[in-house]
mmCIF file of C-alpha atoms in Angstrom:
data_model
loop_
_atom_site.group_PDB
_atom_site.id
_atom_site.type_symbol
_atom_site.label_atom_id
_atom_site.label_comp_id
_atom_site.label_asym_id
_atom_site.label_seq_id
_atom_site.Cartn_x
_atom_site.Cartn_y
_atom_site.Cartn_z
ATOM 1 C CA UNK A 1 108.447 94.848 103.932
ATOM 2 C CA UNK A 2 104.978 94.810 104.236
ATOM 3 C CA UNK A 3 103.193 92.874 107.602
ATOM 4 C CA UNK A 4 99.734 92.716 105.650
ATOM 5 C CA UNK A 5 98.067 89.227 107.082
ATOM 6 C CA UNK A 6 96.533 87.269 103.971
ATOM 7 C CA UNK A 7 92.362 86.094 105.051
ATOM 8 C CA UNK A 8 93.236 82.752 105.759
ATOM 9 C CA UNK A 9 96.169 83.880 107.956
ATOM 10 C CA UNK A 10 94.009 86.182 109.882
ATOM 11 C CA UNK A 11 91.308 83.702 109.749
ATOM 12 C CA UNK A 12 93.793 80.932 111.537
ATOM 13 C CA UNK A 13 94.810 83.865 114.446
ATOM 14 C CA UNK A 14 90.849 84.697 115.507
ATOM 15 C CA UNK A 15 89.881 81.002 115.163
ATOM 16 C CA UNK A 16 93.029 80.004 117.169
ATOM 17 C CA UNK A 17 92.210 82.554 119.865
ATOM 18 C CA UNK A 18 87.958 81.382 119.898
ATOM 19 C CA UNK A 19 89.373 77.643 120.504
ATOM 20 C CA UNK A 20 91.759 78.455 123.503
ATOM 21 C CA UNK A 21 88.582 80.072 125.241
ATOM 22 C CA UNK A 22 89.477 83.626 125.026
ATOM 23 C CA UNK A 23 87.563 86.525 123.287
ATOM 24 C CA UNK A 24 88.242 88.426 120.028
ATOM 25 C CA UNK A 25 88.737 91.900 120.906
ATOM 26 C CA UNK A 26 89.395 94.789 118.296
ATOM 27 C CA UNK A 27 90.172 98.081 118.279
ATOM 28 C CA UNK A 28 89.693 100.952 116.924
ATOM 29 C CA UNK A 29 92.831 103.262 116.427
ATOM 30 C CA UNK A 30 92.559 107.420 115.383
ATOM 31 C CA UNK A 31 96.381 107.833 115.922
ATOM 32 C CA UNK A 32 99.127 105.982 115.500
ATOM 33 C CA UNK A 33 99.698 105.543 119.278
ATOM 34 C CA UNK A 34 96.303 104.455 119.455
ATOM 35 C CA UNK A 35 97.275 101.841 117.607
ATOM 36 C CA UNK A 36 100.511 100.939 119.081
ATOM 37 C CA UNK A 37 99.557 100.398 122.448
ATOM 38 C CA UNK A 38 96.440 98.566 121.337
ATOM 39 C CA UNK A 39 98.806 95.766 119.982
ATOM 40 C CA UNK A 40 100.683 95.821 123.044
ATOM 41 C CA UNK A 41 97.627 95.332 125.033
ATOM 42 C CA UNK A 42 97.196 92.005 123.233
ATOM 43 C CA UNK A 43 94.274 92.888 120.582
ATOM 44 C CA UNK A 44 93.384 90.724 117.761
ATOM 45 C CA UNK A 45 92.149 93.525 115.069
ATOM 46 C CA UNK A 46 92.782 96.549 114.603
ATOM 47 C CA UNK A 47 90.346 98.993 112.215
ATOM 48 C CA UNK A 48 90.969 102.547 111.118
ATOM 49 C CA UNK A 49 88.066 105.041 109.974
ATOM 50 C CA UNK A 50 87.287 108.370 109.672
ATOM 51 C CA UNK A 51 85.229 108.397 112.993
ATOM 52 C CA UNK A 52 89.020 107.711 114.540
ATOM 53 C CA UNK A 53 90.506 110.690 113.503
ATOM 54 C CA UNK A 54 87.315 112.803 114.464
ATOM 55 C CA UNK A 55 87.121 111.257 117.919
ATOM 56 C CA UNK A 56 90.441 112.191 118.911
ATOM 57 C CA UNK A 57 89.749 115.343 117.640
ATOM 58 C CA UNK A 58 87.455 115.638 120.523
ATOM 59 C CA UNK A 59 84.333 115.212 117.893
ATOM 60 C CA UNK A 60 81.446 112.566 117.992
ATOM 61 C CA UNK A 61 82.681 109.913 116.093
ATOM 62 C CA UNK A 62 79.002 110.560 113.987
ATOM 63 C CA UNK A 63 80.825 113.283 113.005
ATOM 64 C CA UNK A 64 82.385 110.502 110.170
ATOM 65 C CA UNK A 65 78.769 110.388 108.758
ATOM 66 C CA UNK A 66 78.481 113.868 107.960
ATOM 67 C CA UNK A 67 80.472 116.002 104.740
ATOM 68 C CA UNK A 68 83.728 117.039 106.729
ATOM 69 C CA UNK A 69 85.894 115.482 104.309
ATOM 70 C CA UNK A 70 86.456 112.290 102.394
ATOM 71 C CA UNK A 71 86.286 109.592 104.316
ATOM 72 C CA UNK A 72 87.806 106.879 101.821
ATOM 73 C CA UNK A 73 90.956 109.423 101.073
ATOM 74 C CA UNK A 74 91.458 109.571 105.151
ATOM 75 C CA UNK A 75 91.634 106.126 105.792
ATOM 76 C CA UNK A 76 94.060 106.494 103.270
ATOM 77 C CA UNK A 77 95.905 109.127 105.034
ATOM 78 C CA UNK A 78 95.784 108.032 108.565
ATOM 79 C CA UNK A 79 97.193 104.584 106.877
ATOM 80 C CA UNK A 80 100.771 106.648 106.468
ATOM 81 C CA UNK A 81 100.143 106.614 110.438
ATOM 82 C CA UNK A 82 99.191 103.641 111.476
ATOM 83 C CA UNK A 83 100.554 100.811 109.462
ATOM 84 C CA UNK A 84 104.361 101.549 109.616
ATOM 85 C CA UNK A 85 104.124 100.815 113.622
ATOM 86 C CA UNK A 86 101.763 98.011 113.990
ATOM 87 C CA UNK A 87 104.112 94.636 113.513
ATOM 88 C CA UNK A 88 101.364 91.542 114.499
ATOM 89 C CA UNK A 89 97.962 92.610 113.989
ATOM 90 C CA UNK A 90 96.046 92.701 111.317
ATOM 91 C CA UNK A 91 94.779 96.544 110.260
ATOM 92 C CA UNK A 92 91.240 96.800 108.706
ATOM 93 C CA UNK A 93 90.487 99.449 106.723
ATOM 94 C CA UNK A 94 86.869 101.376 107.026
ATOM 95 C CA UNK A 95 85.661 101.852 103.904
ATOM 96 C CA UNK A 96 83.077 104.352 102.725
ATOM 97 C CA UNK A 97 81.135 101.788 100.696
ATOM 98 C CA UNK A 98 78.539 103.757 99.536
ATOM 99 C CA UNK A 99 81.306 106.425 97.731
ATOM 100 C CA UNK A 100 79.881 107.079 93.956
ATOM 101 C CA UNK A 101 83.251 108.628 93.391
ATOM 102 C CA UNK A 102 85.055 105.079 93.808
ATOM 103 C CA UNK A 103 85.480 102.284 92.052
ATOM 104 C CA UNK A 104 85.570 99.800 94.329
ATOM 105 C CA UNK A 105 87.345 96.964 93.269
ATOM 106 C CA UNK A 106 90.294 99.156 92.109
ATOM 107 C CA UNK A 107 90.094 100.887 95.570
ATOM 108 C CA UNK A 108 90.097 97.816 97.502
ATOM 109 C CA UNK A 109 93.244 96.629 95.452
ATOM 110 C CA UNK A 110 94.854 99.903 96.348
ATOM 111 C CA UNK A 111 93.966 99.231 100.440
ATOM 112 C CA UNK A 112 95.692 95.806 99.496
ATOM 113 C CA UNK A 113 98.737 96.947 98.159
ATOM 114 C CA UNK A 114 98.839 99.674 101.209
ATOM 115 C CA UNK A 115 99.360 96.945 103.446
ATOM 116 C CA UNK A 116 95.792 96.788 104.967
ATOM 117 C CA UNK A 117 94.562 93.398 105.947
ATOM 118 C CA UNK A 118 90.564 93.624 105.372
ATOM 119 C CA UNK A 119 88.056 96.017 105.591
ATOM 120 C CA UNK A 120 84.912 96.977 107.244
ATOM 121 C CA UNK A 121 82.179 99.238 105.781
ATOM 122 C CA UNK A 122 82.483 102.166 107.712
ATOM 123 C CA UNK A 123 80.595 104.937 106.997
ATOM 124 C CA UNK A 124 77.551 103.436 107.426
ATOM 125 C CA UNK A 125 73.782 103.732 106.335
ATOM 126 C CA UNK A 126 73.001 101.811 108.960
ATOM 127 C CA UNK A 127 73.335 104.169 111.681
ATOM 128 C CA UNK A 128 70.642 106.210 110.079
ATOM 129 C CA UNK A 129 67.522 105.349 111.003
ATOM 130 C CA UNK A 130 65.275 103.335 107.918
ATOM 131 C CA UNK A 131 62.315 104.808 108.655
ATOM 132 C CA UNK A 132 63.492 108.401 108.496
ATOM 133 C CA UNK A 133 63.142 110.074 104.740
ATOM 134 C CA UNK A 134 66.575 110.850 104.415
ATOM 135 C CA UNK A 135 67.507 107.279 104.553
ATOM 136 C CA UNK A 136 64.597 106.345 102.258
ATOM 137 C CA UNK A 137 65.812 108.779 100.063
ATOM 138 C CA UNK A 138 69.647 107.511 100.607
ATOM 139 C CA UNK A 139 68.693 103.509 99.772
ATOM 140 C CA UNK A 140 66.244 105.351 96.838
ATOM 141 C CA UNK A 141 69.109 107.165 95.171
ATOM 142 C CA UNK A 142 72.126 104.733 94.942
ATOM 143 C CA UNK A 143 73.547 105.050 98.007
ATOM 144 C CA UNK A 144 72.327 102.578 100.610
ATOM 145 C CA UNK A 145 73.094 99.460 102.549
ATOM 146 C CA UNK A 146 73.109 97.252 99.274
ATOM 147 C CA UNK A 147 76.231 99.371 98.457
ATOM 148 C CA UNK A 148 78.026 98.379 101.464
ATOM 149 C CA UNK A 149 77.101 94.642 101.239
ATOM 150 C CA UNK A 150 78.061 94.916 97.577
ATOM 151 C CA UNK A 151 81.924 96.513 98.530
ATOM 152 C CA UNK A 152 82.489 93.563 101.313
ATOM 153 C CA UNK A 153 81.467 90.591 98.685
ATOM 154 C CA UNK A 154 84.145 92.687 96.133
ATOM 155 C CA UNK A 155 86.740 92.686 98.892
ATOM 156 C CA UNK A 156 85.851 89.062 99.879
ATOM 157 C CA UNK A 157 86.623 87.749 96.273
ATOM 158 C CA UNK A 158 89.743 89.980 96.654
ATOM 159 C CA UNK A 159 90.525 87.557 99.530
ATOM 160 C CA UNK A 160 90.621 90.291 102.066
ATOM 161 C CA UNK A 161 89.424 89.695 105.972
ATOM 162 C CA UNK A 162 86.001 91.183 106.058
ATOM 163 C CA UNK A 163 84.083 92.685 109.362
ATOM 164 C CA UNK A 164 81.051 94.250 108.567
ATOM 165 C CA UNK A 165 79.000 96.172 110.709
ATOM 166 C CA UNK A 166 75.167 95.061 110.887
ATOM 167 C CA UNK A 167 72.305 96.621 112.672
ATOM 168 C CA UNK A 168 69.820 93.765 112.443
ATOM 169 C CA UNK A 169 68.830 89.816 111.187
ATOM 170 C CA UNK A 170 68.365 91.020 107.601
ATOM 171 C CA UNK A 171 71.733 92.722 107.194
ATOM 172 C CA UNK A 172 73.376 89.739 108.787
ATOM 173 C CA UNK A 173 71.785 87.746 106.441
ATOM 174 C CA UNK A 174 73.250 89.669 103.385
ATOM 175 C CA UNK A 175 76.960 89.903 105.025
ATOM 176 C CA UNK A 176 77.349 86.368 105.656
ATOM 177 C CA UNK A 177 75.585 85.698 102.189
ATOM 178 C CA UNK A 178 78.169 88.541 100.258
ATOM 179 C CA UNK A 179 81.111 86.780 101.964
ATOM 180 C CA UNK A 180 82.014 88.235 105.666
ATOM 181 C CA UNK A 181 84.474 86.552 107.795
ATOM 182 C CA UNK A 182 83.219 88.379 111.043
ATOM 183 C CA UNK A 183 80.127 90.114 111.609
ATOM 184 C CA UNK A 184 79.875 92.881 113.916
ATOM 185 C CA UNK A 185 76.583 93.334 115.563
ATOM 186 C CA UNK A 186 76.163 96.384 116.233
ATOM 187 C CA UNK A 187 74.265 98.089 119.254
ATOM 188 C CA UNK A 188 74.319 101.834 117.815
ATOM 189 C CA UNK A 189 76.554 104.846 119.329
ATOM 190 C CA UNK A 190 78.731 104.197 122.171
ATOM 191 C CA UNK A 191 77.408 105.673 125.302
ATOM 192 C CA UNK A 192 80.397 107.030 128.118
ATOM 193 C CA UNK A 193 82.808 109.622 128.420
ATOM 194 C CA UNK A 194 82.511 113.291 127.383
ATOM 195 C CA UNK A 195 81.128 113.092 123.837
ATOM 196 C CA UNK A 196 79.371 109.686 123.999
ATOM 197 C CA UNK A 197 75.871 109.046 123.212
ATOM 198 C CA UNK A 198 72.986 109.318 125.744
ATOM 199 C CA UNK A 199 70.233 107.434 124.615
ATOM 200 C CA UNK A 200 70.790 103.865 124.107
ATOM 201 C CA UNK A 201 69.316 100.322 124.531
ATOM 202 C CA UNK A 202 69.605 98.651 128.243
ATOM 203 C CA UNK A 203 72.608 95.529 128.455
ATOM 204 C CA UNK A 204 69.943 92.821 128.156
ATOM 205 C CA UNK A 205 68.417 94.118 125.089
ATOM 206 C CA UNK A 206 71.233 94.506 123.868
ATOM 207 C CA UNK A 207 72.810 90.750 124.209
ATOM 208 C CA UNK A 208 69.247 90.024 122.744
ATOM 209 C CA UNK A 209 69.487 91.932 119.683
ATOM 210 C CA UNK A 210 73.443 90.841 119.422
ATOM 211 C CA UNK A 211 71.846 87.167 119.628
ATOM 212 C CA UNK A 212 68.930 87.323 116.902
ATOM 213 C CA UNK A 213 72.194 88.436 114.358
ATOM 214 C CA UNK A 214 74.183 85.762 115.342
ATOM 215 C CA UNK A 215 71.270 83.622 114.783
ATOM 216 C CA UNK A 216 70.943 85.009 111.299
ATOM 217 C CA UNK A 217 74.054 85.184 109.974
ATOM 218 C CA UNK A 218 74.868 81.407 111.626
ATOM 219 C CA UNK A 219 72.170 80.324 109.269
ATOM 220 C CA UNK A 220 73.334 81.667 106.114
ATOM 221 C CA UNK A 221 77.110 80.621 107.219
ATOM 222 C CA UNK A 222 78.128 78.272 110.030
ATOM 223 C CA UNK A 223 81.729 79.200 109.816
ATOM 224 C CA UNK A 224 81.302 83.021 110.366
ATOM 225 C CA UNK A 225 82.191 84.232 113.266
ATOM 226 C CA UNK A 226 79.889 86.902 115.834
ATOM 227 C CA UNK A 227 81.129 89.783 117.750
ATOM 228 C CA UNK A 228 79.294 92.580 119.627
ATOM 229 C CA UNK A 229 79.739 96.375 119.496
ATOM 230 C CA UNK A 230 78.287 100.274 120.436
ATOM 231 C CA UNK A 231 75.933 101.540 122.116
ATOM 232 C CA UNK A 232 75.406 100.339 125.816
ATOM 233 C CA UNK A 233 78.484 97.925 125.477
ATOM 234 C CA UNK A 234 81.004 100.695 126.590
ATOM 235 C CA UNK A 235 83.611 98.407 129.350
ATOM 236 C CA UNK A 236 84.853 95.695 129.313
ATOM 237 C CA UNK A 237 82.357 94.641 132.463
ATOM 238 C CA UNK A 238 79.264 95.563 129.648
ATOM 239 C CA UNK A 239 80.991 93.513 126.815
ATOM 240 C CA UNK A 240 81.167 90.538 129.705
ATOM 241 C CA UNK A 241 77.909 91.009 130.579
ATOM 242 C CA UNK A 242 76.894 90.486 126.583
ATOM 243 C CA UNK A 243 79.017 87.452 125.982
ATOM 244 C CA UNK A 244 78.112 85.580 129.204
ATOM 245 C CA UNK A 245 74.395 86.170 128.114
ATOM 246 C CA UNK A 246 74.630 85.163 124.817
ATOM 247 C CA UNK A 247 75.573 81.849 122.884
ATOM 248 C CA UNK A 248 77.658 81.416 120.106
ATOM 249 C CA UNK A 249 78.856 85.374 120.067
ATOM 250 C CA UNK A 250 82.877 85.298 120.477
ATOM 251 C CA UNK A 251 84.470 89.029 120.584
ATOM 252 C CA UNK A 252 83.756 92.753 121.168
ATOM 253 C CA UNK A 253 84.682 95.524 119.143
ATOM 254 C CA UNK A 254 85.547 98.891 120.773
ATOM 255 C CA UNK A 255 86.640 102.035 119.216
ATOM 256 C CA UNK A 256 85.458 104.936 121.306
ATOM 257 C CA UNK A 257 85.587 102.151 124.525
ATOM 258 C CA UNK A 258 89.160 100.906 124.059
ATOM 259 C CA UNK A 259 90.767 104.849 122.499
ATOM 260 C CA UNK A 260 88.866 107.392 123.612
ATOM 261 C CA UNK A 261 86.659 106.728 127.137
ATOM 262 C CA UNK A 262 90.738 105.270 128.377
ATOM 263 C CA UNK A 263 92.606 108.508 127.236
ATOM 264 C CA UNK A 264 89.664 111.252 128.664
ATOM 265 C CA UNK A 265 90.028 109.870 131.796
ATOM 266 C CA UNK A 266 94.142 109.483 131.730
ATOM 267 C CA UNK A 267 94.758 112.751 130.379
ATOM 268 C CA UNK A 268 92.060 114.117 133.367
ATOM 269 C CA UNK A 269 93.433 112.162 135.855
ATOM 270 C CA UNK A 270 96.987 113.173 135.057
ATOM 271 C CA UNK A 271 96.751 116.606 134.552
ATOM 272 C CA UNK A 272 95.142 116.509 137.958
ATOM 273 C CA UNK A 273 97.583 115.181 139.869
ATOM 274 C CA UNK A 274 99.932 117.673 138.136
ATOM 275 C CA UNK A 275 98.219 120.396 139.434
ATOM 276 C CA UNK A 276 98.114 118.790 143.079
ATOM 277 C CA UNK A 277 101.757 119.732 143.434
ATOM 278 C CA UNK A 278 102.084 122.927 145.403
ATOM 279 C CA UNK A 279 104.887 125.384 145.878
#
């Protein structure tokens, strides 16, 4: 029996949690136990994407923007892994939207089917800088942001929950416009741990930039919803820090912050104390 949550069910859940006061969090999950301690922590999402599998691989989760495999057939794959232990959450899939080997409405019917709940576009352009050439040449050649915006309004008519990342006002603008349900504004690579980013925005500038696409996607569409993610925004102190400083934004989303910076530090810690033992 499937426990796929219809839109408006999921809808009625994140809603439900905004109006008693407490924040939407969701998670990213790489593994299955990723994902089954995430629900018993009490998370509200849960999303799957390449970057997952990579990152608890011990790889930069950029490594999901690069050509080590195909990123729409392992969200697949690490579905067989995921969705058979989650029982009350709904799973997102991360969907490659930019794939010229896909077409998407069939392959959003198939996530359906799978039991997935929504999706989120994931890879990204967006995390490639627009005024390099190589994302020039990207939007020039059929495969830029318009593609992504494109596969969430085709899962939106599908009536699946849609969370699209954006990286400024104007791609707010088009997600709420195409249909999303929850935007994700997000702050760029997640800094922290062993194989997080460096080089990042400060907190403040980031709750700024998180406000402008609230702002932007508020005006296109009152009822969608606002949550923060990436780059300085790494614990759950930062993602505090973001909320209280900003109006109207009502979750976080952490992937590397709620799987990976956790289990470095566990697995360090442990194995330390293991060693502590003498003879």
């Amino acid at each position: 029996m499937s426990n796929r949550f219809t839109r408006d069910e999921a809808l009625d859940e994140l809603r439900g949690t905004v109006d008693e006061g407490d924040a939407i969090i969701g998670a990213g999950a790489g593994t299955g136990i990723s994902a089954k301690f995430a629900e018993r922590g009490g998370i509200d999402l849960l999303i799957i994407y390449n970057s997952g599998r990579y990152r608890m691989g011990g790889r930069g989760s950029l490594a999901g923007l690069l050509p080590y495999g195909d990123a729409n057939e392992i969200v697949v794959e690490m579905g067989h892994e995921v969705l058979p232990v989650v029982e009350e959450t709904p799973v997102l899939a991360g969907v490659n939207g930019t794939d010229p080997f896909r077409q998407m409405d069939v392959f959003i019917e198939d996530l359906k089917r799978r039991g997935f709940s929504g999706v989120q576009n994931f890879p990204t352009v967006g995390l490639i800088d627009e005024d390099s050439q190589f994302r020039r040449n990207l939007e020039e050649t059929g495969m830029g942001y318009d593609k992504e915006v494109e596969m969430i309004r085709e899962a939106s008519e599908q009536e699946m929950l849609t969370c699209p990342y954006v990286f400024d006002t104007d791609q707010a603008r088009q997600m709420a416009e195409a249909g999303a349900d929850v935007v994700v504004a997000h702050m760029g690579l997640t800094t922290s741990g062993d194989i997080g980013a460096e080089t990042s925005l400060d907190l403040d500038t980031a709750a700024d930039r998180v406000q402008a696409i609230h702002d932007a996607a508020k005006d296109v569409n009152d009822d969608v919803m606002v949550i923060c993610h990436g780059g300085p925004i790494a614990w759950p102190d930062d993602a505090a820090h973001v909320l209280e400083n900003t109006e109207g934004v009502v979750g976080f989303f952490g992937a590397s912050s709620i799987e990976r910076l956790p289990t470095e530090e566990a697995i360090e810690n442990q194995a330390r104390e293991f060693k502590e033992i003498e003879l």
